XYZ file of C-alpha atoms in Angstrom:
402
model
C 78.318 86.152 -1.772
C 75.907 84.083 0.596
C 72.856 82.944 -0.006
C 70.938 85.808 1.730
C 72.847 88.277 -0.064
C 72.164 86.506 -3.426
C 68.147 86.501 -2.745
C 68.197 89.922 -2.066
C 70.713 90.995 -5.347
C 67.673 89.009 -7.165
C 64.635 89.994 -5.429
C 65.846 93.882 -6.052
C 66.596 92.659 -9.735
C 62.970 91.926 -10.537
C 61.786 94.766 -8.173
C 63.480 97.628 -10.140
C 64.198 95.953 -13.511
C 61.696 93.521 -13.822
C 58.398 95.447 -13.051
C 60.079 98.901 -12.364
C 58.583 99.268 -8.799
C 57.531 102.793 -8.558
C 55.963 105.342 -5.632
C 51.819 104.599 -5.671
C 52.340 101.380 -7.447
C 50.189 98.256 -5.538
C 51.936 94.788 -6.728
C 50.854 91.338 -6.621
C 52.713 88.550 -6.182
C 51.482 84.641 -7.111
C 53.758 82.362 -5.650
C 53.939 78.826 -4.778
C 54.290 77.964 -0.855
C 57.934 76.599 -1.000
C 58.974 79.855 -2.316
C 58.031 82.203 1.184
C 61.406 82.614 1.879
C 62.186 84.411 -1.054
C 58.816 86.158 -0.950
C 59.874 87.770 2.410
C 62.832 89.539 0.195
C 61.023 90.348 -2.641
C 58.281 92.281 -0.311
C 61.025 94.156 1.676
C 62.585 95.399 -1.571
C 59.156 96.503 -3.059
C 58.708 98.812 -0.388
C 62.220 99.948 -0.448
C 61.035 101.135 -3.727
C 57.969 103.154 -1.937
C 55.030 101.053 -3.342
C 51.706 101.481 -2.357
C 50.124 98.651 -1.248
C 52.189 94.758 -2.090
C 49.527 91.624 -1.754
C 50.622 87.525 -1.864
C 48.914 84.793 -2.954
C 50.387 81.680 -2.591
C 49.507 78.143 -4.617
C 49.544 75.044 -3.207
C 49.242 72.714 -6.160
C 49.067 69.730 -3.953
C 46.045 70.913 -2.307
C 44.894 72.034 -6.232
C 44.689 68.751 -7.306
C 43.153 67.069 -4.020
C 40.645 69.367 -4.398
C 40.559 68.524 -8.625
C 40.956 64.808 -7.990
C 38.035 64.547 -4.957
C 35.454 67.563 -5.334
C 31.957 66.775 -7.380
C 32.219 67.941 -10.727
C 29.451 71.067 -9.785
C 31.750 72.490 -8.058
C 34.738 72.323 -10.524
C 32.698 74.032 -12.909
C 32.310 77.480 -10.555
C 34.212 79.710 -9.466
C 33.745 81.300 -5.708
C 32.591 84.762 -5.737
C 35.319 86.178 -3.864
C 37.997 84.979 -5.869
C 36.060 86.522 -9.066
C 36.164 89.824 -6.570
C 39.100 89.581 -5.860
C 40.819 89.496 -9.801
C 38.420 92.318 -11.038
C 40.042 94.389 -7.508
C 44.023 93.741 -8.694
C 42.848 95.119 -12.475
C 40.347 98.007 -11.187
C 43.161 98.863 -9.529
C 46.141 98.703 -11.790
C 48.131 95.868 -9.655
C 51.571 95.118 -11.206
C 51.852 91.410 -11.087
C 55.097 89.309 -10.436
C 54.370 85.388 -11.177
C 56.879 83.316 -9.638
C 56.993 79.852 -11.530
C 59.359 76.703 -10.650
C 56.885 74.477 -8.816
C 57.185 71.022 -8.997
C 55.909 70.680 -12.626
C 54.629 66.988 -12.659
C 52.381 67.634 -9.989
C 49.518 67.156 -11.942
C 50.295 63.805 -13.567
C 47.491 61.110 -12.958
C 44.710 63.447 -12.705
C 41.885 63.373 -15.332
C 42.529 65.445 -17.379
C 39.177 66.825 -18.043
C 38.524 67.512 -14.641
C 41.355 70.159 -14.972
C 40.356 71.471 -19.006
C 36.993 72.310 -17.336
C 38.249 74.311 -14.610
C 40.754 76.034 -16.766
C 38.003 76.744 -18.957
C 35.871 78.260 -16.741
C 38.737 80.477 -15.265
C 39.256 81.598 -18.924
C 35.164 82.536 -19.443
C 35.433 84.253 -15.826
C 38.831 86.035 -15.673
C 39.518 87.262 -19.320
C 37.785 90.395 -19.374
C 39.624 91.524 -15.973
C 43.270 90.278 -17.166
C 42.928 92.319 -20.937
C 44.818 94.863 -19.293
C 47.696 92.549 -18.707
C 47.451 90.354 -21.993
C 47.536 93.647 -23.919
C 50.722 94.833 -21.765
C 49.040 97.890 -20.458
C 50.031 96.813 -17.145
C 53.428 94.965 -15.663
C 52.846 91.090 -15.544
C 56.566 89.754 -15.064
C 57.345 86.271 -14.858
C 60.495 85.596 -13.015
C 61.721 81.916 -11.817
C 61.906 80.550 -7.492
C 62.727 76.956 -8.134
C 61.863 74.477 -5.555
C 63.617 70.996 -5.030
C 61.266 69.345 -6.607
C 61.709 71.056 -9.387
C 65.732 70.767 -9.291
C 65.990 67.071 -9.039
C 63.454 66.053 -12.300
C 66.247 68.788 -14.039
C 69.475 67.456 -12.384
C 68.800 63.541 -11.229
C 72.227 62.948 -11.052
C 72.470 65.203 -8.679
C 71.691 65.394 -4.796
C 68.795 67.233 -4.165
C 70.421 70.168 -2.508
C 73.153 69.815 -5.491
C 69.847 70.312 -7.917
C 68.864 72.986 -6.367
C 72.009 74.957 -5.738
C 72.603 74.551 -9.431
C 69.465 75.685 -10.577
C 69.850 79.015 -8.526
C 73.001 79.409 -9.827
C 72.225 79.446 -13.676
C 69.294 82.001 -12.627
C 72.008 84.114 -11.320
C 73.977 83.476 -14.606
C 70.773 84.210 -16.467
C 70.251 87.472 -14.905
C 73.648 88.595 -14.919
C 74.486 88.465 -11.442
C 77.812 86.888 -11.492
C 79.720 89.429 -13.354
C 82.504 90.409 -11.236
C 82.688 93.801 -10.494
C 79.275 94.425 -12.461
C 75.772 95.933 -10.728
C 73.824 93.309 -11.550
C 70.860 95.936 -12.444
C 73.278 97.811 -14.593
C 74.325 94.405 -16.149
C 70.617 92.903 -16.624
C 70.095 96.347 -18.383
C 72.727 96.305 -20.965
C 71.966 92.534 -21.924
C 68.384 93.722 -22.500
C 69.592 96.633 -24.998
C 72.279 94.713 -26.156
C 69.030 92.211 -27.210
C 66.814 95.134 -28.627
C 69.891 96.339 -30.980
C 69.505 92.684 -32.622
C 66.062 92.926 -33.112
C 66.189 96.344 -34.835
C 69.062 95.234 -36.831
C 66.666 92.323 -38.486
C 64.010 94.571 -38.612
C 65.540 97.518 -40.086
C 66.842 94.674 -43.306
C 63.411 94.549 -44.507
C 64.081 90.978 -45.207
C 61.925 88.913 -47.770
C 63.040 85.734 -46.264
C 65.315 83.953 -44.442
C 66.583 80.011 -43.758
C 66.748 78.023 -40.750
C 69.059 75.516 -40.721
C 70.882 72.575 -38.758
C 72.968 69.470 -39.162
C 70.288 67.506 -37.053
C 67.898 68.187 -40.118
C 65.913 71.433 -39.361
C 65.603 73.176 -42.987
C 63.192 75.920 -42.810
C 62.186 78.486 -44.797
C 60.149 82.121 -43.674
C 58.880 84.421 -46.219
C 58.202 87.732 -45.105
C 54.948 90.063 -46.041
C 55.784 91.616 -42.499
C 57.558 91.040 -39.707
C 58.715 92.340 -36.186
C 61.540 91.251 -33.687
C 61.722 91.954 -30.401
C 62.632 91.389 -26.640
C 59.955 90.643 -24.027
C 59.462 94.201 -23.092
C 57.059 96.297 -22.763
C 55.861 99.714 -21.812
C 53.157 99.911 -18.994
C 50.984 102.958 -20.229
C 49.641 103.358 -16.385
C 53.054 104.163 -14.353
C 54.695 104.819 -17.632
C 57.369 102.967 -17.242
C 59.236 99.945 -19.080
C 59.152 96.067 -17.683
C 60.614 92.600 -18.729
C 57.800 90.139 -19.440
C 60.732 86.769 -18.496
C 63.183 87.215 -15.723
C 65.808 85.522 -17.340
C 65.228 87.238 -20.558
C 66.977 85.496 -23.589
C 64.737 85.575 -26.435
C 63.883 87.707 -29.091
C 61.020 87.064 -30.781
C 58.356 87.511 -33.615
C 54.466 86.510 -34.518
C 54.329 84.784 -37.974
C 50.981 86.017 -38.477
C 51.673 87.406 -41.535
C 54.279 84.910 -42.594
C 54.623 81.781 -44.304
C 56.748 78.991 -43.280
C 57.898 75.759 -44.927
C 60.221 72.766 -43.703
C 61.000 70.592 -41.904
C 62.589 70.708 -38.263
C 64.202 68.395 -35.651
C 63.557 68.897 -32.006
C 67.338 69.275 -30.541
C 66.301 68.123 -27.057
C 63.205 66.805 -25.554
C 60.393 68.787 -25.020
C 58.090 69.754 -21.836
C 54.640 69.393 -22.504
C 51.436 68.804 -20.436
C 54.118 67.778 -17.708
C 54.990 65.108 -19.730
C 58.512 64.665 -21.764
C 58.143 63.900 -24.937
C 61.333 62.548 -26.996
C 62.408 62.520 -30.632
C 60.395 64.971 -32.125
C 59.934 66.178 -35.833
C 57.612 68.460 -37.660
C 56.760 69.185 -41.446
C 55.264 72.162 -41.882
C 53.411 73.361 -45.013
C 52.384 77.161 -45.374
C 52.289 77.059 -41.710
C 50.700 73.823 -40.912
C 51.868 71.590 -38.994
C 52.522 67.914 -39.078
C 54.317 66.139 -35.575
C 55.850 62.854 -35.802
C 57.787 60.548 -33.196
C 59.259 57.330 -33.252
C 58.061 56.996 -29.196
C 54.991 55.254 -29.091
C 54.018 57.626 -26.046
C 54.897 60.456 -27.424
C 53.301 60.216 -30.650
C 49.591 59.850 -29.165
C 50.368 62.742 -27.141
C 51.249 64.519 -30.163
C 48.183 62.976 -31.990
C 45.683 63.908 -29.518
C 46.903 67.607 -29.071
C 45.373 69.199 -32.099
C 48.189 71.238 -33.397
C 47.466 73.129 -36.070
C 50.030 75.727 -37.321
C 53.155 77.662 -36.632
C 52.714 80.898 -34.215
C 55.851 82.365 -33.511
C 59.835 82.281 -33.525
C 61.994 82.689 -30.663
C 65.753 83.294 -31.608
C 68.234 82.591 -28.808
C 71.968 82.716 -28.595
C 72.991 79.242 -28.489
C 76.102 80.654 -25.591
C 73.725 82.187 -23.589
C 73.872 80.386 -19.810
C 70.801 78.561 -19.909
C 71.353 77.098 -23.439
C 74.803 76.012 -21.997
C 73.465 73.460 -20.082
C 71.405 71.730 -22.794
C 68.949 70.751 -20.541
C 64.576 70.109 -20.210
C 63.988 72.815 -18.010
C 60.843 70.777 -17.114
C 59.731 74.950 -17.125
C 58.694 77.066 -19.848
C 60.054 80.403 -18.415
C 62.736 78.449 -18.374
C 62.674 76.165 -22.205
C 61.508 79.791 -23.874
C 65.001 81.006 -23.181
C 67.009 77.982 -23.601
C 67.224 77.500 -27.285
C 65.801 78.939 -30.784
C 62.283 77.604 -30.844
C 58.883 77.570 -32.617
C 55.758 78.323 -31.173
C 53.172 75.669 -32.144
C 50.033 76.925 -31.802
C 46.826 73.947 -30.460
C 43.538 74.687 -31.481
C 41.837 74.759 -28.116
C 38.448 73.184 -28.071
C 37.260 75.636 -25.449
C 38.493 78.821 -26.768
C 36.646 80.494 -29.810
C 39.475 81.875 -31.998
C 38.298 85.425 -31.368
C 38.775 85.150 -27.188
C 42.352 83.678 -28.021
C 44.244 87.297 -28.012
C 42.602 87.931 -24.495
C 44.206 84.783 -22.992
C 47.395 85.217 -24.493
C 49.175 84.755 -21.183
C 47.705 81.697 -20.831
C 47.945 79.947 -24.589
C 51.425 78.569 -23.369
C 49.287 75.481 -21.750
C 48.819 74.410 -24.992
C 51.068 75.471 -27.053
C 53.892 73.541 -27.839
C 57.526 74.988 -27.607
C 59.446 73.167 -30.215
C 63.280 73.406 -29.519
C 65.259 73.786 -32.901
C 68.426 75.344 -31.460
C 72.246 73.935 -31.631
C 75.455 74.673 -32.043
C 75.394 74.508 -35.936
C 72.592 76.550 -36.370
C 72.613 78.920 -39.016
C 70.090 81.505 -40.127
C 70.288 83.680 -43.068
C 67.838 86.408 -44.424
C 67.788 87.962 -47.379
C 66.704 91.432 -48.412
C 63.538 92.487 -50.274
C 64.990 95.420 -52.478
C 68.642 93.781 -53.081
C 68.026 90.043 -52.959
C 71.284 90.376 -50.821
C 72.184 87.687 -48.170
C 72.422 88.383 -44.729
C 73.568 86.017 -41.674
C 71.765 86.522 -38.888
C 72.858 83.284 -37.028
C 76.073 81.329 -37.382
C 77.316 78.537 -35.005
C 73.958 79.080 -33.166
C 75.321 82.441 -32.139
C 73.896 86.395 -33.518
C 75.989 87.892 -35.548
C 76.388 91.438 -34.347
């Protein structure tokens, strides 16, 4: 299949799978500037699908941080009127929202820091009440990945750059089962995502008490249970009434450990992406929940030191022969890490965000938080039932057990 042909499989992938385009429907798209091509497909296929109204706005994270790096601090601290306007307008009225991520992720390296918290922070005080709607999943906000060369050669730098990026298009093909001969890719896409929910109801329906995490790199974690609740990144959007993927690839099923406590320890089984930074030999004790980080990197550890991590969030569980685990790799991208390898969720405590706002930014906590890699080849997981004290494997090899 060429190229073209391969755009336009994907861009109808994430136009009738990923948000479920539908007649009346208005749809924005945030994309970065290197990705217009691929816009241009994505649009056409949209209104194939009879949608209302489709609006672009593209990011130029260059341009971001000139303006971050030279502007007077005043003016990093507001927000222009019209852009305010212009959020409240894609809520009022019911936008879908595709975010396509794979920008060049160190961009921001070098800049102060604080510069950047404060104008995240006041995006946060002036967009939350207009983005509930999305952060609740009332309406479609899909995240699907357009990688850009930058991108492709911090993954790949033994590859050429063109090698990079052919390679990371491919394994989003792979990822979103569009290489199965003989196999609509929608049709495909589809029965990986049911395939997925069956799992999740499985674990749920054991009512399990607990269950153990372990490795042979040293992970040895325990979760008891008061409640719990697995599932894939999909949603129902109440206003078109109509299902949509939250991660285009999809890998994950997941659960909130809110009412769960964990204890262990774990070993990060690659290096981890954080604050566009890579941070290397990673470890964490956790006791009933919190969290301890350690390194041996000296760089890595005041990162870790200075991040304010407080406890365990949530548990991705990922099938360790799924295409994107495959490659073992930093994804340098969290759409990307998220669905690369069983993981942790460990939650920052975010010095500008009362506790009570932190639900209404949810989209946004994965800034901070830090996605600790835990899976491998090894990895084994077994629950074990309230009533019955029964054991159950979940997990064996790093693989579900159906």
């Amino acid at each position: 299949m060429s190229k073209v042909k391969q755009l336009k499989s994907y861009a109808k992938l994430i136009s009738n799978v990923g948000i479920e385009a539908s007649p009346l429907q208005n749809v924005l798209i945030i994309a970065h500037v290197e990705a217009s091509e691929f816009v241009h497909y994505l649009v056409s296929e949209l209104y194939k699908s009879h949608v209302k109204k489709v609006e672009v706005i593209y990011k130029d994270y260059t341009l971001e941080k000139l303006a971050l790096k030279n502007e007077h601090k005043k003016y990093i601290k507001k927000i222009d009127f019209w852009r305010e306007k212009r959020v409240e307008s894609f809520a009022n009225n019911n936008f879908a929202i595709i975010s396509l991520v794979g920008s060049d992720p160190v961009v921001f390296n070098h800049l102060n820091d604080l510069r950047r918290e404060e104008r995240i922070k006041i995006f946060r005080e002036k967009f939350a009440v207009h983005l509930s709607k999305y952060n609740s999943n009332l309406l479609s906000w899909v995240e699907a990945c357009c990688p850009t060369r930058d991108l492709a050669t911090l993954v790949f730098p033994e590859l050429t750059p063109t090698q990079a990026l052919q390679t990371m298009w491919k394994i989003i093909y792979e990822s979103c089962h569009m290489l199965i001969p003989k196999v609509n890719p929608i049709k495909g896409f589809r029965e990986h995502i049911a395939r997925l929910d069956t799992i999740a109801n499985k674990i749920n329906n054991l009512n399990l008490k607990s269950f153990r995490v372990t490795t042979s790199l040293g992970t040895d974690l325990t979760f008891e249970f008061n409640e719990y609740n697995f599932s894939s990144l999909h949603f129902f959007d109440s206003e078109f009434k109509h299902h949509f993927f939250a991660n285009m690839p999809s890998e994950l099923i997941g659960s909130c450990l809110k009412n769960v406590k964990v204890n262990g320890h774990a070993v990060s089984s690659k290096d981890i992406f954080y604050e566009s930074k890579n941070l290397v030999g990673c470890s964490i004790d956790i006791v009933d929940n919190k969290v301890t980080v350690h390194s041996n990197d000296k760089d890595t550890k005041y990162i870790l030191q200075s991040s304010n991590f407080i406890d365990v969030d949530k548990i991705g569980l990922v099938d360790n022969s799924c295409p994107l685990a495959r490659y073992n790799k930093n994804f340098m991208l969290h759409l990307f890490n998220r669905n690369s390898s069983t993981h942790l969720v460990i939650k920052s405590k975010r010095k500008d965000c009362p506790e009570t706002e932190s639900e209404k930014i949810a989209l946004y906590s994965f800034e901070k938080d830090l996605i600790f890699p835990i899976g491998t080849d090894d990895l084994t997981i077994i629950g074990k039932v309230k009533e019955t004290n029964e054991e159950i494997v979940i997990m064996k090899n790093g693989k579900f057990v159906d």
